[in-house]
Amino acid sequence: MDNTAAGSWTPDDNPTPPTVKNSCHPNLKRFLASLSFAYFAKALSGSYMKSTITQLERRFDIPSYLIGIIDGSFEVGNLLVIAFVSYFGAKLHRPKIIAIGCVLMSFGTFLIAMPHFLIGRYKIETSVRWSVNSTNNLSPCPASSPESTRAGDSPSLLNSRGCERESSVSMWIYVLLGNILRGIGETPVQPLGISYIDDYAQTENAALYIGCVQTISIIGPVFGYLLGSLCAKIYVDIGYVDLETLTITPGDARWVGAWWLGYLIAGTITLMSAVPFWFLPKSLPMPVDKHDSSCTPEQTRFIKDSPTMEHKFRPEEPANLHQMAKEFVPTLKSLLGNPVYVTFLCVTIIQFNSLIGMVTYKPKYIEQHYGQSASKANFLMGMINIPAVALGMFSGGVVMKKYKLGIMGAAKFAFGTSLLGFFLSLFFFAMGCENSKVAGVTVSYTGVEGLSYQEQSLFSECNSGCLCSRRDWDPVCGENGITYVSPCLAGCSSSTGSGKYTVFANCSCVALPDTQQVNLTASLGQCPRSDSCDKVFPYFLALSVLSSFIISLGGTPGFMLLVRCIRPELKCFALGIHSLATRTFAGIPAPIYFGAVIDTTCLKWGNKMCGGRGACRIYNTSAYRTLYLGLTLGLRTASFFLCYPGFALLKRHIKMEEKNALTNGSAELESLRKEENSSEHCEQFIPASDCIPDRETRL
């Protein structure tokens, strides 16, 4: 019998089988480096988007819930194509599909920056009017009669033509569309990239490689937030405005940084990340631990553990799209018929709601609650919080490799770290600050706290001689440590200096407590937070770092649990459905309803140039803390209730797998015995060398 003709293989036919024994294949190394760079680029642009939410709110005069819609539009882009990309992409040229996605991401990032070049210059909401000769300033407190004062609004000084131009189009629509395009482009990176690694890396190294990629992806936000910090310091119209004439600083609620600059930089980096994928192969040799040692080199390229292994060749020829489409619905039913996968999916959806909502508005929380500038909040997120998450993700992969955690071990480890992080996060409730003292908003004009804010409470006897608008937000800090909504409402009758160095004098509402001293001065900007708030802020940062590290330890084990609780041929599709579900039920709604909840705590809204409500200027700090932290931890609590049935299902799943393995092992042993008996019977008539079945050609 001619073994060569029968399609068998001998060592002399091919002395170098295409397997990787002890080291990573060179092309797999290149893929790892390329995927890490792509993860870095997408994470940088994504974190930069979150670092600019307050800038976008102020630039386009929109509330937080609308910013949540813009932020969630990225997930909408994913939703449009992720199921098809993850299913069909697994059967096509994965590296090239990832390259196309990176190009789309870069174009979307450039589109986000485009409104800056189409919209007019940023006009600061202010009540201060300057005289023509600029040597003497107009009085902040124009005289009026009591009747005109009760109207509560000064005559409109708006330029009607400018107003029509500004209102002709909502420029934030471009940001929305650009973010959708970013979401479409990002779709293939995770499911196709991780499945490619898990296919061609040795089993014992797969967790470490994925942990490394995830770590690099979290280093991206470090640079994203640092870029956001840098751009937030630069005025939005840098190069077109004399900065000496500005009356606001980066800590002001009306300050807008050069948000557009970071998107140009992020788009360029994302475009560069697409280049290496064009030169990578469609498939790689399977590692030695992922194929049967009795198989031929050609057979090692079959999909491992497929139920129809004889027909699932990892082909180089074009895929049959019609056949793939017919298999889509049955494959989806098979995947969703796995109770362990479905339970894990529900748990992660709830936890992602908590995580995404918390991360999206955390810089804003630091700004509003602790009185930090947007630049400093982004800097702290990038330099302190994100590295802790990166270290946690990497450490989780190392723990899995060192202790060789199985499915149950990974599940217990992820649950334990999440629970410990939850208990640590409860201490955030004790690290609060009092509301800023703003006359007529949080305190009365006599300094009594606990005021129930109404627009009419902005007016007092001390400013009754001025024609002031209740709509303005141009805060000044009085010598008594109380902030006033505008120089007019502070009763100031004169001013000296220019720009941010302007000082208002003869302010009838400013008086030192327990003294008869009145008509003191006030300076531009809100008064600084109390010393007690400054003292608690470092403890908040330390606890934030510790809790983030502990929670992120379970990130990599969670990913490995996802890919190991399903059949190998479904893992790419499972990752895609996982991403689809978390983006649909967490990534899209979480920023919206978190933003809507935060909007309910706003005390004073800004106003658009053409009328209507703009961005929020000041929040109720106590209510903000309670709702923001309560919603975050409440969602996490709900996820823990699903973990108990999840562990029960996982334990049953493992027992079934062990039982199937024993059954298959017994069947194979019986088959071998039959072969031996057959060969003994056969040797009576023909030579043994031609009688023994050729097991090297069987799958």
XYZ file of C-alpha atoms in Angstrom:
699
model
C 0.000 0.000 0.000
C 1.449 3.379 -1.071
C 1.217 5.700 1.913
C 2.151 8.707 -0.167
C -0.635 8.062 -2.590
C -3.031 7.639 0.288
C -2.207 11.129 1.483
C -0.240 10.144 4.588
C 2.870 11.896 5.811
C 6.273 10.655 6.884
C 9.107 12.621 8.471
C 11.091 12.483 5.235
C 8.299 14.195 3.275
C 8.369 17.392 5.303
C 11.115 17.684 7.896
C 9.819 21.053 9.174
C 6.185 20.810 10.281
C 4.460 24.177 10.590
C 4.135 24.192 14.354
C 5.515 26.446 17.043
C 7.012 24.426 19.890
C 8.593 26.657 22.475
C 8.529 30.188 21.197
C 6.219 32.662 19.601
C 6.108 32.648 15.775
C 7.725 35.817 14.314
C 4.498 36.829 12.591
C 2.590 36.341 15.833
C 5.076 38.671 17.521
C 4.461 41.254 14.798
C 0.715 40.812 15.191
C 1.002 41.274 18.958
C 2.979 44.487 18.466
C 0.557 45.772 15.810
C -2.528 44.913 17.853
C -1.023 46.559 20.927
C -0.429 49.751 18.940
C -3.990 49.635 17.567
C -5.348 49.144 21.098
C -3.205 52.061 22.249
C -4.498 54.312 19.462
C -8.178 53.495 19.975
C -7.847 53.802 23.736
C -6.066 57.144 23.401
C -8.782 58.661 21.224
C -11.550 57.138 23.372
C -10.115 58.470 26.629
C -9.453 61.836 25.019
C -13.150 62.000 24.129
C -14.052 61.442 27.789
C -11.500 64.050 28.891
C -13.207 66.679 26.741
C -16.816 66.213 27.851
C -16.875 69.395 29.946
C -15.127 71.287 27.152
C -17.724 70.112 24.633
C -20.569 70.946 27.022
C -19.373 74.528 27.337
C -18.357 75.009 23.703
C -21.695 73.837 22.288
C -23.809 74.893 25.311
C -25.380 71.480 25.854
C -26.381 69.585 29.048
C -24.725 66.421 30.367
C -27.376 64.024 29.046
C -26.711 65.262 25.494
C -23.005 64.722 26.054
C -23.994 61.206 27.130
C -25.731 60.701 23.779
C -22.606 61.877 21.953
C -20.424 59.573 24.042
C -22.805 56.653 23.513
C -22.840 57.224 19.743
C -19.490 55.419 19.624
C -21.264 52.283 20.799
C -24.013 52.864 18.224
C -21.348 52.625 15.525
C -20.208 49.319 17.013
C -23.771 48.091 17.208
C -24.347 48.657 13.496
C -21.701 46.185 12.335
C -20.188 44.213 15.220
C -22.225 41.018 14.887
C -21.402 40.696 11.199
C -17.757 41.724 11.554
C -17.122 39.267 14.371
C -18.872 36.415 12.530
C -17.785 36.933 8.941
C -14.469 38.541 9.870
C -13.317 35.371 11.634
C -13.529 33.543 8.311
C -11.843 36.257 6.238
C -8.466 38.038 6.392
C -8.549 39.287 9.991
C -5.449 41.544 9.930
C -6.648 43.438 6.845
C -10.128 43.914 8.296
C -8.519 45.385 11.432
C -6.472 47.718 9.185
C -9.633 48.982 7.458
C -11.185 49.594 10.857
C -8.221 51.697 11.991
C -8.513 53.879 8.879
C -12.217 54.477 9.570
C -11.422 55.325 13.201
C -8.934 57.978 12.118
C -11.391 59.584 9.688
C -14.035 59.699 12.405
C -11.593 61.368 14.805
C -10.757 64.044 12.235
C -14.486 64.628 11.664
C -14.990 65.327 15.387
C -12.474 68.192 15.205
C -14.064 69.743 12.107
C -16.661 71.994 13.873
C -13.861 74.126 15.312
C -12.952 75.224 11.796
C -16.582 75.895 10.807
C -18.013 77.592 13.884
C -17.264 81.163 14.943
C -15.079 82.283 17.827
C -16.089 81.273 21.338
C -18.026 84.042 23.082
C -17.774 84.074 26.856
C -20.995 84.599 28.780
C -20.337 87.754 30.821
C -22.193 90.711 32.285
C -19.140 92.998 32.331
C -19.322 95.766 29.737
C -16.274 97.710 28.705
C -16.136 101.351 27.613
C -14.979 102.314 24.166
C -11.707 103.970 25.219
C -10.911 100.982 27.531
C -9.308 103.236 30.156
C -12.444 103.486 32.281
C -14.815 100.560 32.654
C -18.576 100.908 32.650
C -20.268 100.457 35.999
C -21.242 96.810 36.680
C -24.288 98.156 38.517
C -26.370 100.333 36.143
C -28.916 102.478 37.966
C -32.558 101.461 37.675
C -35.951 101.964 39.195
C -37.506 99.305 41.454
C -39.979 98.413 38.721
C -37.313 97.637 36.145
C -35.305 95.688 38.696
C -38.174 93.300 39.332
C -38.097 92.379 35.641
C -34.909 90.586 36.460
C -33.288 90.846 33.044
C -31.211 93.560 31.479
C -31.890 94.633 27.905
C -30.576 92.229 25.317
C -27.315 93.297 23.760
C -27.109 90.369 21.369
C -26.069 90.805 17.776
C -29.016 89.448 15.807
C -26.971 88.565 12.737
C -24.415 86.668 14.808
C -27.226 84.914 16.604
C -28.770 83.719 13.342
C -25.394 82.460 12.132
C -24.743 80.561 15.355
C -28.172 78.929 15.427
C -28.242 77.921 11.754
C -26.739 74.501 12.509
C -25.973 72.501 15.614
C -22.270 71.861 15.234
C -22.261 69.090 17.813
C -23.931 66.908 15.168
C -20.508 66.591 13.499
C -19.057 65.337 16.774
C -21.874 62.797 16.997
C -21.333 61.537 13.438
C -17.568 61.406 13.885
C -17.940 59.333 17.029
C -20.294 56.914 15.239
C -17.661 56.472 12.516
C -15.043 55.864 15.220
C -17.282 53.149 16.654
C -17.671 51.438 13.284
C -13.914 51.468 12.754
C -13.124 50.109 16.211
C -15.451 47.118 15.790
C -13.030 44.491 14.397
C -10.054 45.306 16.629
C -11.054 43.443 19.795
C -12.955 40.317 18.646
C -10.741 39.574 15.640
C -7.524 40.530 17.402
C -8.082 38.482 20.570
C -9.392 35.448 18.680
C -6.340 35.588 16.359
C -4.031 35.473 19.389
C -5.985 32.688 21.076
C -5.934 30.654 17.851
C -2.183 30.774 17.240
C -0.613 31.244 20.683
C 0.222 28.355 22.981
C -2.553 27.761 25.502
C -0.349 28.518 28.501
C 0.766 31.825 26.948
C -2.560 33.064 25.588
C -3.660 34.645 28.884
C -0.323 36.441 29.251
C -0.406 37.753 25.672
C -3.980 38.991 26.041
C -3.036 40.527 29.389
C -0.146 42.369 27.685
C -2.441 43.695 24.941
C -5.006 44.789 27.509
C -2.248 46.484 29.512
C -1.053 48.430 26.468
C -4.661 49.386 25.775
C -4.883 50.911 29.242
C -1.617 52.769 28.781
C -3.413 54.517 25.892
C -5.782 56.364 28.237
C -2.768 57.599 30.232
C -1.631 59.545 27.193
C -5.225 60.340 26.253
C -5.932 62.045 29.573
C -2.518 63.732 29.581
C -3.265 65.062 26.108
C -6.633 66.207 27.412
C -4.905 67.936 30.323
C -2.516 69.747 28.007
C -5.217 70.861 25.569
C -7.505 71.991 28.412
C -4.841 74.503 29.468
C -4.722 76.044 25.988
C -7.543 78.452 25.167
C -9.893 77.225 22.449
C -9.165 80.106 20.053
C -5.423 80.215 20.680
C -3.704 82.379 18.073
C -6.838 84.399 17.334
C -7.508 85.970 20.737
C -5.332 88.174 22.921
C -5.111 86.083 26.080
C -4.456 89.187 28.190
C -7.993 90.375 27.528
C -9.604 87.168 28.841
C -11.552 87.533 32.076
C -11.586 83.804 32.869
C -8.995 81.206 33.888
C -8.840 77.419 33.265
C -10.623 76.874 36.599
C -13.684 78.870 35.525
C -16.951 77.081 34.651
C -16.975 78.912 31.292
C -13.422 78.034 30.227
C -13.061 76.031 26.999
C -9.697 74.536 26.084
C -8.297 73.642 22.666
C -10.376 70.453 22.508
C -10.011 70.178 18.726
C -6.210 69.968 18.808
C -6.153 66.624 20.612
C -8.487 65.048 18.055
C -6.135 65.959 15.228
C -3.240 64.326 17.092
C -5.262 61.220 18.023
C -6.529 60.827 14.442
C -2.982 60.879 13.067
C -1.803 58.216 15.531
C -4.812 55.999 14.702
C -4.089 56.282 10.979
C -0.497 55.160 11.591
C -1.701 52.092 13.516
C -3.413 50.727 10.381
C -0.187 50.339 8.386
C 1.367 47.147 9.895
C -1.785 45.038 9.514
C -1.665 45.232 5.716
C 1.537 43.141 5.731
C 0.452 40.329 8.073
C -0.742 36.898 6.855
C -4.292 35.642 7.069
C -3.336 32.651 9.241
C -0.346 31.255 11.127
C 0.888 27.735 11.959
C -0.967 26.211 14.890
C 1.149 25.765 18.057
C 2.090 22.205 18.946
C -0.253 22.051 21.958
C -3.326 22.822 19.846
C -3.270 19.859 17.472
C -3.030 16.112 17.671
C 0.579 14.934 17.355
C -0.601 12.143 15.061
C -1.961 14.613 12.503
C -0.182 15.678 9.354
C 1.063 19.244 8.878
C -1.918 19.867 6.636
C -4.263 18.535 9.275
C -2.811 20.773 11.984
C -4.414 23.668 10.167
C -7.912 22.383 10.822
C -9.967 24.246 13.410
C -9.349 22.559 16.751
C -12.214 20.677 18.410
C -14.722 21.541 15.707
C -17.672 19.104 15.631
C -17.279 18.873 11.853
C -13.522 18.935 11.825
C -13.189 16.988 8.609
C -14.880 19.793 6.712
C -13.567 22.871 8.540
C -10.214 23.473 6.928
C -8.534 26.818 7.672
C -8.642 27.662 3.977
C -6.581 30.001 1.926
C -9.235 29.946 -0.792
C -12.037 32.565 -0.686
C -14.734 31.845 1.918
C -18.231 30.803 0.882
C -20.252 33.804 2.077
C -23.585 32.190 1.240
C -22.814 29.151 3.379
C -21.562 31.407 6.189
C -24.804 33.392 6.084
C -26.895 30.194 6.331
C -24.936 29.116 9.422
C -25.324 32.478 11.190
C -28.674 31.890 12.952
C -27.899 28.281 14.044
C -24.538 29.449 15.388
C -26.213 32.262 17.324
C -28.738 29.821 18.820
C -25.923 27.492 19.824
C -24.055 30.322 21.517
C -27.062 31.697 23.406
C -27.972 28.145 24.436
C -24.911 28.128 26.702
C -26.287 29.149 30.154
C -22.827 29.923 31.548
C -22.127 32.345 28.712
C -25.534 34.035 29.024
C -25.186 34.465 32.804
C -21.673 35.848 32.426
C -23.020 38.205 29.779
C -25.755 39.543 32.105
C -23.264 40.115 34.936
C -20.858 42.022 32.715
C -23.657 44.143 31.223
C -24.679 45.370 34.679
C -21.082 45.929 35.791
C -20.247 47.731 32.553
C -23.174 50.092 33.182
C -21.563 50.980 36.491
C -18.044 51.190 35.065
C -18.835 53.211 31.936
C -21.059 55.694 33.766
C -18.469 56.166 36.490
C -15.474 56.583 34.164
C -17.298 58.922 31.762
C -18.124 61.481 34.432
C -15.256 60.955 36.879
C -13.179 63.928 35.625
C -16.330 66.051 35.817
C -16.951 64.778 39.361
C -13.419 65.792 40.383
C -13.958 69.231 38.832
C -17.339 69.929 40.369
C -16.958 68.219 43.736
C -13.384 69.113 44.640
C -13.089 72.383 42.721
C -10.279 71.240 40.404
C -9.747 72.538 36.877
C -10.463 70.323 33.869
C -6.738 70.245 33.121
C -5.829 69.001 36.603
C -8.665 66.469 36.685
C -7.486 64.956 33.402
C -3.872 64.985 34.560
C -4.755 63.096 37.735
C -6.806 60.535 35.795
C -3.922 59.952 33.389
C -1.031 59.869 35.835
C -2.576 58.240 38.915
C -5.787 56.351 38.183
C -5.185 54.790 34.770
C -1.701 53.340 35.560
C -3.255 51.549 38.534
C -5.797 49.960 36.176
C -3.049 48.972 33.716
C -1.005 47.359 36.476
C -4.085 45.504 37.703
C -4.905 44.117 34.240
C -1.326 42.933 33.731
C -1.125 41.438 37.221
C -4.340 39.527 36.584
C -2.763 37.867 33.532
C 0.391 37.024 35.496
C -1.660 35.454 38.308
C -3.545 33.286 35.817
C -0.313 32.076 34.231
C 1.563 31.505 37.503
C -1.197 29.634 39.294
C -2.617 28.076 36.095
C -6.170 29.045 36.990
C -8.927 27.085 35.292
C -12.396 28.352 34.464
C -13.666 28.083 38.044
C -10.502 29.615 39.462
C -10.744 32.566 37.069
C -14.406 33.105 37.986
C -13.704 33.058 41.734
C -10.730 35.388 41.345
C -12.706 37.910 39.264
C -15.633 37.827 41.704
C -13.389 38.241 44.758
C -11.553 41.267 43.385
C -14.801 42.906 42.293
C -16.371 42.389 45.726
C -13.330 43.756 47.567
C -13.236 46.799 45.287
C -16.934 47.365 45.971
C -16.441 47.491 49.753
C -13.528 49.912 49.368
C -15.638 52.169 47.141
C -18.189 52.623 49.926
C -15.697 54.903 51.691
C -16.126 57.478 48.886
C -19.391 58.525 50.510
C -17.428 59.756 53.528
C -15.068 61.864 51.406
C -17.444 64.666 50.508
C -17.200 68.428 50.332
C -19.731 71.073 51.258
C -21.511 73.131 48.629
C -19.720 76.255 47.462
C -21.044 79.365 49.132
C -22.812 81.221 46.335
C -25.067 84.106 47.392
C -28.663 83.560 46.369
C -27.934 79.975 45.211
C -26.586 77.899 48.119
C -26.526 80.566 50.866
C -28.475 83.731 51.510
C -26.921 87.180 51.103
C -26.430 87.217 54.878
C -24.465 83.943 54.730
C -27.166 81.600 56.050
C -26.740 78.113 54.493
C -29.425 75.694 53.326
C -31.123 78.073 50.904
C -33.749 76.550 48.621
C -32.672 78.048 45.311
C -35.114 79.992 43.164
C -34.282 82.611 40.554
C -35.908 85.326 42.614
C -33.558 84.552 45.529
C -30.717 86.085 43.470
C -32.097 89.518 44.276
C -31.698 91.191 47.629
C -32.072 94.570 49.202
C -28.353 95.213 48.778
C -28.543 95.017 44.972
C -32.021 96.504 44.549
C -30.531 99.689 43.119
C -29.017 97.822 40.134
C -30.589 96.581 36.926
C -29.243 93.002 37.080
C -30.040 89.947 35.006
C -30.876 86.664 36.706
C -29.611 84.854 33.602
C -25.971 85.952 33.749
C -23.183 83.831 35.171
C -20.076 85.927 35.737
C -19.008 84.935 39.280
C -16.933 87.148 41.543
C -15.390 86.291 44.897
C -16.070 88.753 47.683
C -13.637 89.521 50.471
C -16.026 87.721 52.824
C -15.380 84.373 51.075
C -18.804 84.230 49.416
C -19.205 83.915 45.649
C -21.686 86.182 43.873
C -23.297 85.236 40.564
C -22.218 88.502 38.915
C -20.603 91.830 39.879
C -24.003 93.430 39.416
C -25.684 91.052 41.883
C -22.819 91.741 44.302
C -23.842 95.406 44.143
C -20.463 96.567 42.826
C -20.520 100.077 41.419
C -17.009 100.438 39.985
C -14.060 98.394 38.736
C -10.369 98.781 38.040
C -7.880 96.812 35.997
C -8.508 94.744 32.890
C -8.876 91.131 31.825
C -8.534 88.511 34.519
C -6.984 91.118 36.844
C -10.161 93.182 37.088
C -11.169 94.100 40.646
C -14.642 95.365 41.521
C -15.046 97.949 44.282
C -17.832 99.453 46.401
C -19.793 96.159 46.412
C -22.817 96.811 48.631
C -23.641 93.109 49.126
C -20.153 92.155 50.288
C -19.780 92.470 54.050
C -17.506 90.839 56.592
C -19.354 88.701 59.159
C -19.711 90.053 62.695
C -18.569 93.514 61.597
C -20.151 96.637 60.199
C -17.742 96.699 57.267
C -19.577 96.845 53.922
C -18.886 97.990 50.357
C -15.802 95.752 50.087
C -14.112 94.561 46.891
C -14.597 91.434 44.814
C -12.327 89.697 42.283
C -13.176 87.670 39.185
C -13.886 83.983 39.590
C -15.391 81.714 42.224
C -13.983 81.615 45.735
C -11.692 78.635 46.442
C -12.980 75.585 48.285
C -12.623 75.297 52.033
C -9.453 73.863 53.589
C -11.338 70.753 54.734
C -12.155 69.899 51.111
C -8.512 70.307 50.085
C -7.462 67.978 52.907
C -9.846 65.171 51.953
C -8.969 65.272 48.228
C -5.628 63.354 48.566
C -7.444 60.580 50.450
C -9.997 60.405 47.647
C -7.189 59.974 45.111
C -5.451 57.283 47.162
C -8.646 55.273 47.613
C -9.494 55.710 43.939
C -6.128 54.241 42.927
C -6.394 51.296 45.326
C -9.977 50.376 44.384
C -9.245 50.708 40.651
C -6.233 48.385 40.948
C -8.145 45.714 42.861
C -11.175 45.761 40.556
C -9.003 45.604 37.412
C -7.189 42.500 38.707
C -10.212 40.497 37.578
C -10.254 41.949 34.060
C -8.010 39.412 32.316
C -9.437 36.351 34.162
C -12.873 37.587 33.127
C -11.860 37.651 29.466
C -10.362 34.178 29.693
C -13.529 32.876 31.376
C -15.472 34.213 28.408
C -13.395 32.427 25.756
C -12.951 29.175 27.698
C -16.601 28.510 28.637
C -17.583 28.028 24.973
C -16.502 25.823 22.078
C -13.281 27.037 20.407
C -14.879 27.573 17.003
C -17.404 29.983 18.586
C -15.018 32.149 20.610
C -14.609 34.903 18.006
C -18.364 35.098 17.523
C -18.866 34.991 21.310
C -16.512 37.934 21.786
C -18.425 39.838 19.142
C -21.812 39.145 20.732
C -20.347 40.059 24.131
C -19.156 43.387 22.755
C -22.484 43.898 20.986
C -24.503 43.281 24.155
C -22.332 45.372 26.474
C -22.316 48.267 24.031
C -26.053 48.063 23.397
C -27.176 47.728 27.005
C -24.303 49.519 28.780
C -22.144 51.638 26.490
C -25.075 53.478 24.903
C -27.531 54.031 27.780
C -25.116 54.427 30.734
C -23.621 57.835 29.758
C -27.102 59.117 28.912
C -28.898 58.253 32.139
C -25.840 59.066 34.266
C -25.760 62.474 32.565
C -29.503 62.958 33.046
C -29.182 62.136 36.759
C -26.273 64.579 37.100
C -28.328 67.289 35.336
C -30.971 67.041 38.079
C -28.398 68.348 40.572
C -27.663 71.530 38.594
C -28.430 74.744 40.493
C -27.588 77.377 37.886
C -27.728 76.888 34.138
C -25.876 78.994 31.624
C -27.621 80.585 28.666
C -27.027 80.299 24.966
C -26.226 83.421 23.013
C -29.532 83.188 21.165
C -31.531 82.216 24.230
C -32.327 78.877 25.758
C -30.609 76.779 28.387
C -26.913 76.112 27.934
C -24.365 74.192 30.011
C -24.604 73.925 33.800
C -22.464 76.391 35.764
C -22.768 75.083 39.319
C -24.102 71.886 40.898
C -25.478 70.877 44.280
C -22.323 69.146 45.476
C -23.957 66.927 48.094
C -26.709 65.715 45.754
C -24.158 65.163 42.966
C -22.042 62.935 45.231
C -25.010 60.932 46.517
C -26.558 60.260 43.105
C -23.299 59.666 41.209
C -21.781 57.268 43.750
C -25.133 55.716 44.658
C -25.927 54.850 41.046
C -22.418 53.471 40.464
C -22.398 51.194 43.514
C -26.082 50.282 43.228
C -25.538 48.779 39.780
C -22.528 46.857 41.028
C -24.603 45.470 43.900
C -27.243 44.222 41.452
C -24.579 42.329 39.475
C -23.513 40.352 42.550
C -26.977 38.794 42.865
C -26.463 37.078 39.494
C -23.096 35.640 40.485
C -24.521 32.927 42.759
C -26.580 31.174 40.017
C -23.648 31.825 37.704
C -21.292 29.786 39.888
C -23.842 26.973 40.113
C -24.188 26.833 36.323
C -20.431 26.987 35.842
C -19.881 24.106 38.273
C -22.442 22.002 36.404
C -20.826 22.956 33.075
C -17.402 21.799 34.287
C -18.821 18.451 35.507
C -20.478 17.885 32.129
C -17.232 18.658 30.311
C -15.332 16.221 32.516
C -17.966 13.551 31.935
C -17.821 14.077 28.165
C -14.039 13.880 28.248
C -14.169 10.534 30.080
C -16.785 9.207 27.646
C -14.755 10.264 24.621
C -11.636 8.764 26.165
C -13.354 5.377 26.684
C -14.667 5.416 23.120
C -11.194 6.072 21.736
C -9.723 3.258 23.864
C -12.363 0.830 22.552
C -11.573 1.933 19.013
C -7.886 1.199 19.538
C -8.687 -2.276 20.841
C -10.790 -3.002 17.760
C -7.913 -1.859 15.566
C -5.532 -4.208 17.364
C -7.921 -7.142 16.971
C -8.421 -6.311 13.321
C -4.701 -6.141 12.697
C -4.121 -9.533 14.388
C -6.785 -11.089 12.180
C -5.419 -9.368 9.095
C -1.807 -10.487 9.660
C -2.835 -14.062 9.008
C -3.230 -13.210 5.317
C -1.149 -10.091 4.503
C 1.931 -8.345 5.916
C 1.355 -6.294 9.046
C 2.855 -3.168 7.479
C 0.015 -3.028 4.954
C -2.734 -4.121 7.335
C -2.571 -1.591 10.226
C -5.016 1.267 9.608
C -3.334 4.525 8.722
C -4.232 6.596 11.847
C -2.116 9.507 10.692
C -4.656 10.261 7.974
C -7.670 10.057 10.328
C -9.073 13.011 12.221
